[in-house]
Every structure is written in C-alpha cells, then in structure tokens.
Short mmCIF file of C-alpha atoms and ligand atoms in Angstrom, two decimals:
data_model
loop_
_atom_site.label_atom_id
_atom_site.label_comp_id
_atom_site.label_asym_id
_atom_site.label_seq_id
_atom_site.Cartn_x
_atom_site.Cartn_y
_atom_site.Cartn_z
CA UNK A 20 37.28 -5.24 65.27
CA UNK A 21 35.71 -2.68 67.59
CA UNK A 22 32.86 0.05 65.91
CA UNK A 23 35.64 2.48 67.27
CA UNK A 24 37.85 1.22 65.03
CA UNK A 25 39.23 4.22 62.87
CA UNK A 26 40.02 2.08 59.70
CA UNK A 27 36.67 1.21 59.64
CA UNK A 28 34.72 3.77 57.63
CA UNK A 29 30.54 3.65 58.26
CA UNK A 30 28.37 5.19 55.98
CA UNK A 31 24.57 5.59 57.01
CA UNK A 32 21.61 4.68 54.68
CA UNK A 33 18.13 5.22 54.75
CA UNK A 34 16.45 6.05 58.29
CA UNK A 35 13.84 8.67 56.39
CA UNK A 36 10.46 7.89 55.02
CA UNK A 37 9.44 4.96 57.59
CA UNK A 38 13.08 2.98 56.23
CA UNK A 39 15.70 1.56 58.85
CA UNK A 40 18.43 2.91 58.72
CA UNK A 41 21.55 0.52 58.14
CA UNK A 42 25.69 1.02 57.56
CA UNK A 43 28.09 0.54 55.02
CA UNK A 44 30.96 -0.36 56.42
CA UNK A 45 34.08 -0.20 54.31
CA UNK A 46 37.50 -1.49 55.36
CA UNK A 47 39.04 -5.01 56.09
CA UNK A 48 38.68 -7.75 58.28
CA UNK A 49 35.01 -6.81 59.02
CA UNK A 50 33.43 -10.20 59.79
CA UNK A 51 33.40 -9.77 63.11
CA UNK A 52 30.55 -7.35 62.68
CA UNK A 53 28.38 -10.08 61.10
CA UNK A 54 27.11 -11.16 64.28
CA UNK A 55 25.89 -7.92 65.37
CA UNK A 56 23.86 -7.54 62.08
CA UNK A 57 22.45 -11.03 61.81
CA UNK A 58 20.94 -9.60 65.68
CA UNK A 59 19.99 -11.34 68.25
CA UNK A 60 16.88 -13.40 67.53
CA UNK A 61 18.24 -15.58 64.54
CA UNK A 62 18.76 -19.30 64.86
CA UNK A 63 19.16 -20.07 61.21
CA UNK A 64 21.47 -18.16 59.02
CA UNK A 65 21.82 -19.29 55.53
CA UNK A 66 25.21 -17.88 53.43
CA UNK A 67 24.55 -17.66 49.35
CA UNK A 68 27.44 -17.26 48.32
CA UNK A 69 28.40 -17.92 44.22
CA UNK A 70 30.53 -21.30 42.85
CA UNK A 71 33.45 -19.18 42.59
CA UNK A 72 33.58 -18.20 46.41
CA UNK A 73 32.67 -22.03 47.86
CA UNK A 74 35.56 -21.86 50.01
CA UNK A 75 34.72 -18.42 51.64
CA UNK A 76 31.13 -19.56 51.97
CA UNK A 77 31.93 -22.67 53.53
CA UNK A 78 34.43 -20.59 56.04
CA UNK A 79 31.76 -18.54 57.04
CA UNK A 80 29.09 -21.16 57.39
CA UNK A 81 31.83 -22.91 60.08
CA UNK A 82 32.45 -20.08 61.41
CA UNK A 83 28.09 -19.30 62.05
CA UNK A 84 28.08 -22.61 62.94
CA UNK A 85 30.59 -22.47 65.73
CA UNK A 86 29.25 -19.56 66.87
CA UNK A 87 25.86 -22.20 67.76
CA UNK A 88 23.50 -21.16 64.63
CA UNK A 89 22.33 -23.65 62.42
CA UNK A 90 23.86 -22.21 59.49
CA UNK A 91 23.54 -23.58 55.94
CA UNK A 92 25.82 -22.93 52.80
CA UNK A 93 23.47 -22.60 49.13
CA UNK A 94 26.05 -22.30 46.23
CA UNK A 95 24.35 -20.56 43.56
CA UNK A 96 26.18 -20.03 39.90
CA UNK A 97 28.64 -17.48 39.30
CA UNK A 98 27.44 -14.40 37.59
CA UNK A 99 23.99 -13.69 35.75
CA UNK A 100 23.20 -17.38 35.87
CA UNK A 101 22.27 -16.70 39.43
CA UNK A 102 19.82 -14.19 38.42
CA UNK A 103 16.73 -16.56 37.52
CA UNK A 104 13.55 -17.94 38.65
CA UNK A 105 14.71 -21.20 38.75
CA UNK A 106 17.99 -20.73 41.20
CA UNK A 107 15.33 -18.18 43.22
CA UNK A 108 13.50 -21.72 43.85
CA UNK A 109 16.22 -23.76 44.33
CA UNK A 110 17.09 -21.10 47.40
CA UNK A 111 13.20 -21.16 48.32
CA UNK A 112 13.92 -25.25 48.66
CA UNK A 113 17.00 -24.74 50.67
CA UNK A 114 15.15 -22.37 53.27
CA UNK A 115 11.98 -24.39 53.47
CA UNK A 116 14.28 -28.01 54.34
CA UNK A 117 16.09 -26.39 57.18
CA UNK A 118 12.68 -24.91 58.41
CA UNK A 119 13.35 -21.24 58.26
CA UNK A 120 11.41 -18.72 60.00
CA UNK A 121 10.49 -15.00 60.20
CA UNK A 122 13.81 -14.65 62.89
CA UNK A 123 15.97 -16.25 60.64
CA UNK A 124 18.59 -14.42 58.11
CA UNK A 125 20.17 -14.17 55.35
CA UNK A 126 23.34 -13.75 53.95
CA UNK A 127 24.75 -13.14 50.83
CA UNK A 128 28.57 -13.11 49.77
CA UNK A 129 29.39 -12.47 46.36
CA UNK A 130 29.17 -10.38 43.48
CA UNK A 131 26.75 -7.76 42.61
CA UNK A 132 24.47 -10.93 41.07
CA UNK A 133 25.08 -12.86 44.17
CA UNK A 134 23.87 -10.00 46.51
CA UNK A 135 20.61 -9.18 44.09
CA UNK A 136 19.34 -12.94 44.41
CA UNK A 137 19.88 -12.93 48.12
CA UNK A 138 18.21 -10.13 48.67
CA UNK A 139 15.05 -11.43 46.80
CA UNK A 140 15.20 -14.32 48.01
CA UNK A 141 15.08 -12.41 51.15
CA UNK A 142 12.83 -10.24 50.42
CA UNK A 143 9.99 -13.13 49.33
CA UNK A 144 10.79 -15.79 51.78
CA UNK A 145 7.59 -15.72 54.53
CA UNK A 146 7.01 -12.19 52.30
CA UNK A 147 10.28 -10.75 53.93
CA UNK A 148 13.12 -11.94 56.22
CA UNK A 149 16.43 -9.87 57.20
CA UNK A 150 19.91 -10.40 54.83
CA UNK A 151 23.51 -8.63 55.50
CA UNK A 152 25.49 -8.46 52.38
CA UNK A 153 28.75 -9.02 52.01
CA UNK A 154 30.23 -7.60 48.74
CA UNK A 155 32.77 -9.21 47.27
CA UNK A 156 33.51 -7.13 44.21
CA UNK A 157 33.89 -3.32 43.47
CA UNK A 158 30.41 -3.23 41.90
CA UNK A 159 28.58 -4.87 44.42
CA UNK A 160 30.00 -2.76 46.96
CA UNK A 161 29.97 0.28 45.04
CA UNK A 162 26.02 -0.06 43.89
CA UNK A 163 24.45 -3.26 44.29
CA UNK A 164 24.40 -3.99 47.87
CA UNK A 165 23.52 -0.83 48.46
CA UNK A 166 19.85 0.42 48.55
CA UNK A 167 17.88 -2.27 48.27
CA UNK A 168 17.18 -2.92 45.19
CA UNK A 169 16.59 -6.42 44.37
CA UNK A 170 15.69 -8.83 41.78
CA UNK A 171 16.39 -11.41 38.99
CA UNK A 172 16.08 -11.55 34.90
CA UNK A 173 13.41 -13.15 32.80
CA UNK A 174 13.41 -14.09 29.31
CA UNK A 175 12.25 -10.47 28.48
CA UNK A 176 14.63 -8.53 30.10
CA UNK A 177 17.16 -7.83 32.78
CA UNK A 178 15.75 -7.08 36.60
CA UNK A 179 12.10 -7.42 35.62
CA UNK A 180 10.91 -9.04 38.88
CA UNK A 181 12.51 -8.32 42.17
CA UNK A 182 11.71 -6.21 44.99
CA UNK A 183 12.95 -3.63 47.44
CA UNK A 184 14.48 -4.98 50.10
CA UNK A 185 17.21 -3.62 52.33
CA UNK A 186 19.41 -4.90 53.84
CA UNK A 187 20.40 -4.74 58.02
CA UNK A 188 23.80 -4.16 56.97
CA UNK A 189 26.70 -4.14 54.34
CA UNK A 190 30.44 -5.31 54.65
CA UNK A 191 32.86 -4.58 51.91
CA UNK A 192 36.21 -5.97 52.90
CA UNK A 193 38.69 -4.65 50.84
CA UNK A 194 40.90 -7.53 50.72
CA UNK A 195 38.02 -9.73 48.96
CA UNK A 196 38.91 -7.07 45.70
CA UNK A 197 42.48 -9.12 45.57
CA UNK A 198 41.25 -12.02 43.93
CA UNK A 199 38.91 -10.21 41.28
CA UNK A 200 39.69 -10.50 38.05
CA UNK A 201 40.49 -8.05 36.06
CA UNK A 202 37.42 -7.65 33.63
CA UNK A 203 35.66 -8.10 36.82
CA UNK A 204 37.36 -5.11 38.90
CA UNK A 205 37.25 -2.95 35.60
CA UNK A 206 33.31 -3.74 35.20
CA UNK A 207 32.99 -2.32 38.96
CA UNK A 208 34.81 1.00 37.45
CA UNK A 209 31.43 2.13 35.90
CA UNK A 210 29.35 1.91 38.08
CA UNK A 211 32.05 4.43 39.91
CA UNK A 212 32.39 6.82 37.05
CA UNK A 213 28.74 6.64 36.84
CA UNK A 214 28.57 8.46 40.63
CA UNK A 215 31.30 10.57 38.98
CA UNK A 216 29.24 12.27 36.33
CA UNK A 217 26.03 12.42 38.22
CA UNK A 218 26.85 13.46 41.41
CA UNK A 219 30.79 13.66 42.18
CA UNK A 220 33.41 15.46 40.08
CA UNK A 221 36.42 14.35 42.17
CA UNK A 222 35.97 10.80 41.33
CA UNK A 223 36.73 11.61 37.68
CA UNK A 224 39.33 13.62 38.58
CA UNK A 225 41.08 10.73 40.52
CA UNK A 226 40.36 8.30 37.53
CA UNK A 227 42.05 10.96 35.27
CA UNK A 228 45.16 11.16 37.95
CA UNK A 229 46.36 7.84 36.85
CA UNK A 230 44.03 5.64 35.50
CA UNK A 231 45.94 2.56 35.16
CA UNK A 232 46.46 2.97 38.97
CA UNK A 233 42.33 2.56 38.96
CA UNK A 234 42.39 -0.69 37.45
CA UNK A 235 43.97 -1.72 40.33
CA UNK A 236 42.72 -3.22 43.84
CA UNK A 237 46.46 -1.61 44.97
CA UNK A 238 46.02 2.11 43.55
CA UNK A 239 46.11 4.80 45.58
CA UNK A 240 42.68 5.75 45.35
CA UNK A 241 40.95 2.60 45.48
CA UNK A 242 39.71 3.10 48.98
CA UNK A 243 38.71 6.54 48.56
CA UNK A 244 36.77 5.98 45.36
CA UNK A 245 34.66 3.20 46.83
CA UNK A 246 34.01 5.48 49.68
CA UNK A 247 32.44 8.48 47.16
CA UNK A 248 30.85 5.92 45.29
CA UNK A 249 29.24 4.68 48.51
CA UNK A 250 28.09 7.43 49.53
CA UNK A 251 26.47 9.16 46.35
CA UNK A 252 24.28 6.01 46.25
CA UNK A 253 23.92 6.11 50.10
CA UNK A 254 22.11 9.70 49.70
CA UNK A 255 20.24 9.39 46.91
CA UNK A 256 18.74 6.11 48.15
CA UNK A 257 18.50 7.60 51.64
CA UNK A 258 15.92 9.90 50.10
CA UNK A 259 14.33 7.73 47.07
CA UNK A 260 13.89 4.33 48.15
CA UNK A 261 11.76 3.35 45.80
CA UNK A 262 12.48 5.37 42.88
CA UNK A 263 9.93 7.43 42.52
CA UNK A 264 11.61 10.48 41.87
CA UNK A 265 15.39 11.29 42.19
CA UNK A 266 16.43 7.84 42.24
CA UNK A 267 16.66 7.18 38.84
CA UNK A 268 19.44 9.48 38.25
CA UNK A 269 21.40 6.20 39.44
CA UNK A 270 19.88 4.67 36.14
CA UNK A 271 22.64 6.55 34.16
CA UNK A 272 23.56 4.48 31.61
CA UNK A 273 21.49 1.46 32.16
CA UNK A 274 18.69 2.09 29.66
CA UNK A 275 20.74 0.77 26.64
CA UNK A 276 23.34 -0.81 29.07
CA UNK A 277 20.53 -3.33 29.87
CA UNK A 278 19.60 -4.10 26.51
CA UNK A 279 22.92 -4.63 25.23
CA UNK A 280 23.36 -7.12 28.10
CA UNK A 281 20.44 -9.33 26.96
CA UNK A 282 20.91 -8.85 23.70
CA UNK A 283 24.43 -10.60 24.47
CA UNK A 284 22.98 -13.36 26.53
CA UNK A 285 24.81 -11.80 29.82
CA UNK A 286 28.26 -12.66 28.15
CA UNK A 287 29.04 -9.14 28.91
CA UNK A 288 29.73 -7.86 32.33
CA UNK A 289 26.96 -4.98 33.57
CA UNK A 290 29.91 -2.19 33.86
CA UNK A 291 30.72 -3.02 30.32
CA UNK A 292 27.27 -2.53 28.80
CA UNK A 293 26.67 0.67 31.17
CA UNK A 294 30.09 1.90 29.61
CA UNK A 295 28.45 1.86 26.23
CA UNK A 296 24.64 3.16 27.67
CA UNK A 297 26.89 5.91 29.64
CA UNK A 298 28.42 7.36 26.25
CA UNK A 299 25.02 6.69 24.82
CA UNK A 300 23.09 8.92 27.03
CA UNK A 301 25.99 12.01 27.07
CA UNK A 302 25.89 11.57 23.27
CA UNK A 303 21.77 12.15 23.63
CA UNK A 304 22.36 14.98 26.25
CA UNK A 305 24.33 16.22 23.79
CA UNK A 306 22.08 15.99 20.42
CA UNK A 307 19.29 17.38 22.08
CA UNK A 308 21.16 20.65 23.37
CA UNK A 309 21.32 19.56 26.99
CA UNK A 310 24.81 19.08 27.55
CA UNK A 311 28.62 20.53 26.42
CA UNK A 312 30.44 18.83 23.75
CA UNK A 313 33.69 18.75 26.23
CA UNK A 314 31.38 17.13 28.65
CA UNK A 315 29.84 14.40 26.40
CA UNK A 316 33.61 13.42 25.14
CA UNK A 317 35.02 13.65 28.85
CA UNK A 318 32.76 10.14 28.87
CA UNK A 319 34.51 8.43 26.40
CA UNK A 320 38.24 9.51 27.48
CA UNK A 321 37.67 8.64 30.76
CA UNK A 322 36.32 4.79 30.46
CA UNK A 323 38.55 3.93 27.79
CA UNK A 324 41.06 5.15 29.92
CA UNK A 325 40.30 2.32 32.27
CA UNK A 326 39.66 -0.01 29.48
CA UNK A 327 35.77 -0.35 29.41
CA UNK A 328 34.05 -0.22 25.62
CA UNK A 329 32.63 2.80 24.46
CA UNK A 330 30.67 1.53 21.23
CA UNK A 331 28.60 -1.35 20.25
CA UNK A 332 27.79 -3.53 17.08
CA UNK A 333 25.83 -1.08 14.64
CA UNK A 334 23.36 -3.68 13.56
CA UNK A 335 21.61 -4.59 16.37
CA UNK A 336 19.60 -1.11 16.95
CA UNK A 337 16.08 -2.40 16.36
CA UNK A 338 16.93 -5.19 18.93
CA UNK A 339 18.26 -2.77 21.40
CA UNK A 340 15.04 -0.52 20.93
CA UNK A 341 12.52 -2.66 21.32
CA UNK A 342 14.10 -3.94 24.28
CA UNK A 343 14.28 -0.46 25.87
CA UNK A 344 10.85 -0.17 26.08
CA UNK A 345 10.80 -2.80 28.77
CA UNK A 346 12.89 -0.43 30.86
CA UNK A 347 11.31 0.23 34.63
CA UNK A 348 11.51 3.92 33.56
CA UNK A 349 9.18 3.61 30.66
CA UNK A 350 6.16 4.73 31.16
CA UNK A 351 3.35 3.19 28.72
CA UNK A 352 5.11 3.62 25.28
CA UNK A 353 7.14 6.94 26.62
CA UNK A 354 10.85 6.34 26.68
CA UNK A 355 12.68 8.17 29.40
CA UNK A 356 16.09 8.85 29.10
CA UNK A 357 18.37 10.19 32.32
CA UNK A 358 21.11 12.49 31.14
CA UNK A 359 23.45 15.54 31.91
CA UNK A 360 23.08 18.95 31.19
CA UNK A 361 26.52 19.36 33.07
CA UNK A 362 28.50 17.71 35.01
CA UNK A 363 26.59 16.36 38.61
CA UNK A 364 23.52 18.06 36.86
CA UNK A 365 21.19 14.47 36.02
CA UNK A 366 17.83 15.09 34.33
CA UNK A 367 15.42 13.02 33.15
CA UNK A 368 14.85 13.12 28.96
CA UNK A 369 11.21 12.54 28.23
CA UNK A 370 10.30 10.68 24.52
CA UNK A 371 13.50 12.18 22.87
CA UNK A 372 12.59 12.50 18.97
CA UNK A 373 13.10 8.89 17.10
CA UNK A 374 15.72 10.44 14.85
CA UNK A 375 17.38 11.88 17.99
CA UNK A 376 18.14 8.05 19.29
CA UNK A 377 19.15 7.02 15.74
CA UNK A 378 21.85 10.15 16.34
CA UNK A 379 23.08 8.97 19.44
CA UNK A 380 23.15 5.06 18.20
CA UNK A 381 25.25 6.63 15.17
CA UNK A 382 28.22 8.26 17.98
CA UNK A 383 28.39 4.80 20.13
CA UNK A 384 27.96 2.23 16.43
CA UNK A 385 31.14 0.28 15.83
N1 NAD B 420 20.80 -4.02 43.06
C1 NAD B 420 21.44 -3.00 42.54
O1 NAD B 420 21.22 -1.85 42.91
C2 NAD B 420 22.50 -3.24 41.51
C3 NAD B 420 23.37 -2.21 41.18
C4 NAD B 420 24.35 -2.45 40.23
C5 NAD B 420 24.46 -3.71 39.64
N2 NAD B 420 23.61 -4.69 40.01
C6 NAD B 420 23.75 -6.02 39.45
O2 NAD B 420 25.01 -6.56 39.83
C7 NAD B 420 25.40 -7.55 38.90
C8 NAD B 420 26.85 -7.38 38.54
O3 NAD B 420 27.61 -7.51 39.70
P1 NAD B 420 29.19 -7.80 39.66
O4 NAD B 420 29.84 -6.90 38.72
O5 NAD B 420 29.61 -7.85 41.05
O6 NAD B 420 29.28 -9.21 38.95
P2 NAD B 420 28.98 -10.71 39.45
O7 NAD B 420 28.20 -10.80 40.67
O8 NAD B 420 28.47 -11.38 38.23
O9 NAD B 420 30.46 -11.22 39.78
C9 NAD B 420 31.41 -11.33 38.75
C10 NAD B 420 32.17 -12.68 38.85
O10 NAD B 420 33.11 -12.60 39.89
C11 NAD B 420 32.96 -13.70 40.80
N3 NAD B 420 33.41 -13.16 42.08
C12 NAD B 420 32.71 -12.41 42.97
N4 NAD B 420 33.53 -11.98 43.94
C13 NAD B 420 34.75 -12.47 43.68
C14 NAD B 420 36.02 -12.33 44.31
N5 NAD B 420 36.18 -11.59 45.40
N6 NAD B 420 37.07 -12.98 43.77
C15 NAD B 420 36.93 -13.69 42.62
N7 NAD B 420 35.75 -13.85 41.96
C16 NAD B 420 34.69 -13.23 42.48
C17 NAD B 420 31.51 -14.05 40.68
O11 NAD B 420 31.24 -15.36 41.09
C18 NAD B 420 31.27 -13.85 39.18
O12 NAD B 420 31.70 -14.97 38.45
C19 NAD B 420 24.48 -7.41 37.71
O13 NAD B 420 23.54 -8.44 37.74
C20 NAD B 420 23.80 -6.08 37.95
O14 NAD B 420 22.52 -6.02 37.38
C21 NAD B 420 22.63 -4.48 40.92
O1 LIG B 421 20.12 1.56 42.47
C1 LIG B 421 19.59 1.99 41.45
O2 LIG B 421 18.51 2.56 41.48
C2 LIG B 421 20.25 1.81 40.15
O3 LIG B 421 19.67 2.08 39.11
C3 LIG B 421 21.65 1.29 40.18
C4 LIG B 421 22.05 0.51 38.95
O4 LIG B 421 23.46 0.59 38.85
C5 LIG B 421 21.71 -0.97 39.01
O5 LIG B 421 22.28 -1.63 37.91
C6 LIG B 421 20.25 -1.34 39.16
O6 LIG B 421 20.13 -2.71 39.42
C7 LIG B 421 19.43 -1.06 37.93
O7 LIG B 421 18.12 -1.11 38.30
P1 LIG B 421 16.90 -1.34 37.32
O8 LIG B 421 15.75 -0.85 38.12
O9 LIG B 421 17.14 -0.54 36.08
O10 LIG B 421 16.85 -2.79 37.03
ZN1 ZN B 422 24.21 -0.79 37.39
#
C-alpha cells in the first residue's frame, strides 16, 4: 500500500487550535500504514484488541514483533465489559510489566468499546502516550475512533471518566465489516443516520434508496456512507475538540440513548439506544415548535427501515430522568437537549418544560 494509492481515501482531522492533525484512512488492506503511525521512536507497541478478535490481535502482535518491536497482545472483553475501571487497570498492569515509556504506543483493534479503552488507557498512561486505532466495526469507524474522545462507564453512568485523547492515526479496513454481526453492523447504522440529520442529507437519502442494501457490509453504498459519516465528525471535531461549543451537535440522540443503555445493564448495543434517544429528541424538536412534523417522522421511517428500535418500555421514565441529569451536557440541574429545527439545522434545547419531556417520552413509550 503506497499513500498514492487511489483506493485509499484520507480524511484530515484536527490541525486547528494547537491539535495535530491526523488521517482517517478508509479502504482495505491498510496495515501497512501502521508502521508509519506508530513513528519512529517506539520500541514497545502494545495491541488491545477485544476476546472476539484474539486471532487478529495476535496476527498483528507477530507481525510488530517481526518487524523488531517488543510488542505485547492485552485481550480485553468484548463489548461494554471493556469499558471499566477495573479492565483500565488490568491494561495499566500490562504496560507497567513490559516497562513502557513515554516513546512507546498504543494500539487498539476493535469495536467502538475497544477503541474508547485504548485510548484512555492511552491517554493516562505516564499522563499521555500515542495510540493508532484500528476500527473494526461501522461504529467505531464511523464515530468512535474518531475525535478523541475517550473514556469508560461507572456505576452512575455511561462515559463518566475518560479523557480527550487523539489519536496519531485511524485505519478502517473495510474487509474487517465482513465478519460483524448483524445487530452489530445495524447498531453502527445510527451513528450514520445520526451525521445524516445533523449535518448530511444525502446519507438519508442513500439509506432511503434501498435500505436493506444498508444493512449490508456488500451494499452499494457502504463505502460511501462511511466516508460522509467520517467526515461530518472529522469537521466538527476539527473545530470543537473539546466540546465546548459545536461539538455537541454529535450528542444527537445520546441524552436518553445513554440512559436507556444503563438502565439495560449495556445488554443493548449504543446504536440501538441512540435509535430510540434520536426519535426522542425529533419528537422534542417537534413539541416545542422547533422542528416539521414530516421531519420528526422522517426519523422513525428511516431507522426502522434498517431495523433499529424506535420506542422504549413506558415504565421506566423516572429511571431514565434521573439518569439524564448525569449527562456531560447538563449543566448544574439544567437539562440540555440537542435537536433539529430542520434538517442539518442542530440546536441546542435549554431546560425544555417538564411536561414537554413527559410529551416526547409519550411518542417513543411502547
Ligand atoms: N469515543 C467516541 O466518540 C464514541 C462514539 C460513538 C460510540 N462510542 C462508543 O462505542 C461503543 C460501541 O461501539 P461498537 O458499536 O463498535 O460496539 P463494540 O465495541 O461493543 O463491538 C461490538 C461487538 O463486536 C465485536 N467485534 C468488533 N469488531 C468485530 C469484527 N470485525 N467482527 C466480529 N466481531 C467484532 C466486539 O468484540 C463486540 O463484542 C460504545 O461504548 C459507545 O459508547 C464512542
Ligand atoms: O464525539 C462526540 O462528541 C459524540 O458525542 C459522539 C457520540 O456518538 C459518542 O457516543 C460519544 O462517546 C458520546 O459522548 P459523551 O460525551 O456523551 O459520553
Ligand atoms: Zn454515539
């Protein structure tokens, strides 16, 4: 693989605001780059990589290996399981045995939860060493590898510690979506729909061409809607690294998404529970005279279309409030809300009226 090659597509992030910039590089076969990223002065390299990819861990530890680092393999659980204090230590261990320094990297392969812990872990070993993630899902290459946003759960809620971290570099090899499962490549779907209504019309209107043909690693579009995707995130991060503005337009979703997650013990997948938060927040946009009516129900035809859930057990509200007030958007006891007044028109919906929630909860209630 040469960086001429034209299969190869390389979108820039960050570079603005004191940030290095780094690429997204989208296409198959793309290992070859790894070297480049992991840079010269590394002698350790350590791959996380989740239970359900040991065998492409262990490949790419041999292949680090034979290229003369010291490279270790840490298998870390599949899924949310990987997202806790405890497997953050276990990692911490692994580092400190093989005596890793400030010039040594990181590298995470995996899914979106895969990619967050490696980054944190990167991000707090010796208070900050380089990582190159390697996305193994549509969602992680979609979103979470992807600006630097890293982190685990605690018992309270979902992300609540992490940092921002970076990364040198991203590789999303196409041919790693093969093996997904379904639910999995579905849950990544979201996350893309999300970019949709916030910042890209034409992914919808792909989705909408044949939808069945999106649940699919083979569809026509897959490549091109993981490049959009990309790149909405890869501009809004570019200019909002740490969120203190326009990045939480890329929140769409997530302030009831995340609740319903831990108020299901992480059985569901993240794409799912954004699903729900998605038609949650048009349904708000909508009640509080923000957004269209056409608009609001474009949400729910278009991710059922692909099969994600657009409602939620009715009799868990209290729950799912009180939990929302742990959001990273709250501030003190203000909820804040992002949602549409039209399509690729995000805005942020301060303390909406308690019987304006109870409206929306009513349209998304099973
Ligand atoms: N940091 C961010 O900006 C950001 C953005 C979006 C989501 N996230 C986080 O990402 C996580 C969800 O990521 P996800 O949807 O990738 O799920 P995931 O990481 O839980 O992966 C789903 C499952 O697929 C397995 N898997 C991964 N790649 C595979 C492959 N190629 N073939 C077969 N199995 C594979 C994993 O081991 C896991 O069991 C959530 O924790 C979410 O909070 C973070
Ligand atoms: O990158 C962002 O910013 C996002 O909000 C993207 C989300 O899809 C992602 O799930 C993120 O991890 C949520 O962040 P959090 O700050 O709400 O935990
Ligand atoms: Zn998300």
């Amino acid at each position: 693989m040469t960086t001429q090659d034209p299969a190869v597509t390389r979108i820039a992030v960050g570079g603005t605001a004191g940030t290095d910039p780094y690429e997204v590089l989208v296409g198959r076969q793309l290992l070859g780059e790894l070297p480049a990223l992991i840079g010269d002065g590394a002698q350790r390299v350590a791959v996380l990589h989740p239970e359900a990819l040991a065998s492409t861990g262990e490949a790419l530890r041999e292949d680090l290996a034979a290229q003369g680092y010291e490279a270790i393999a840490v298998q870390l659980p599949n899924a949310e399981e990987a997202k806790t204090a405890e497997v953050a230590a276990y990692c911490w261990k692994a580092l400190g045995q093989t005596g890793f320094t400030r010039t040594d990297v990181i590298v995470g392969v995996g899914g979106g939860a895969t990619t967050d812990v490696a980054g944190f872990v990167a991000a707090t070993w010796l208070r900050g060493v380089r990582w190159v993630a390697v996305p193994t899902t549509v969602l992680a290459m979609v979103d979470a590898s992807v600006g630097g946003k890293t982190g685990i759960n605690t018992a309270e809620g979902k992300n609540l510690v992490g940092a921002f971290h970076p990364p040198a570099g991203v590789l999303c090899d196409l041919a790693a979506l093969e093996s997904l499962g379904v639910h999995d490549y579905v849950s990544g779907l979201a996350e893309i729909i999300k970019a949709g209504f916030i910042a890209d019309p034409a992914i919808l209107e792909l989705i909408e061409s044949d939808p069945a043909a999106a649940r699919t690693p083979q569809g026509p579009h897959t490549a091109e809607l993981i490049e959009r995707s990309i790149r909405v995130k890869a501009e809004v991060v570019s200019e909002d690294l740490k969120e203190s503005g326009r990045r939480e337009i890329l929140n769409y979703g997530h302030t009831l998404g995340h609740a319903i997650e831990k108020n299901e013990r992480y059985n569901w997948r993240h794409g799912a529970a954004v699903s729900v938060g998605m038609v949650f927040a048009a349904e708000l946009g909508r009640i509080a005279g923000r957004l269209d009516d056409a608009t609001a129900e474009r949400h729910r035809t278009v991710l059922e279309s692909v099969g994600l859930p657009v409602t939620y057990r009715g009799d868990q509200w209290p729950k799912l409030l009180e939990t929302m007030k742990v959001d990273k958007k709250s501030r003190g006891n203000r909820l804040r809300f992002i949602v549409l007044e039209g399509l690729a028109k995000p805005a942020v919906l301060e303390s909406p009226d308690p019987a304006m929630l109870l409206a929306a909860h009513a349209e998304i209630a099973a």
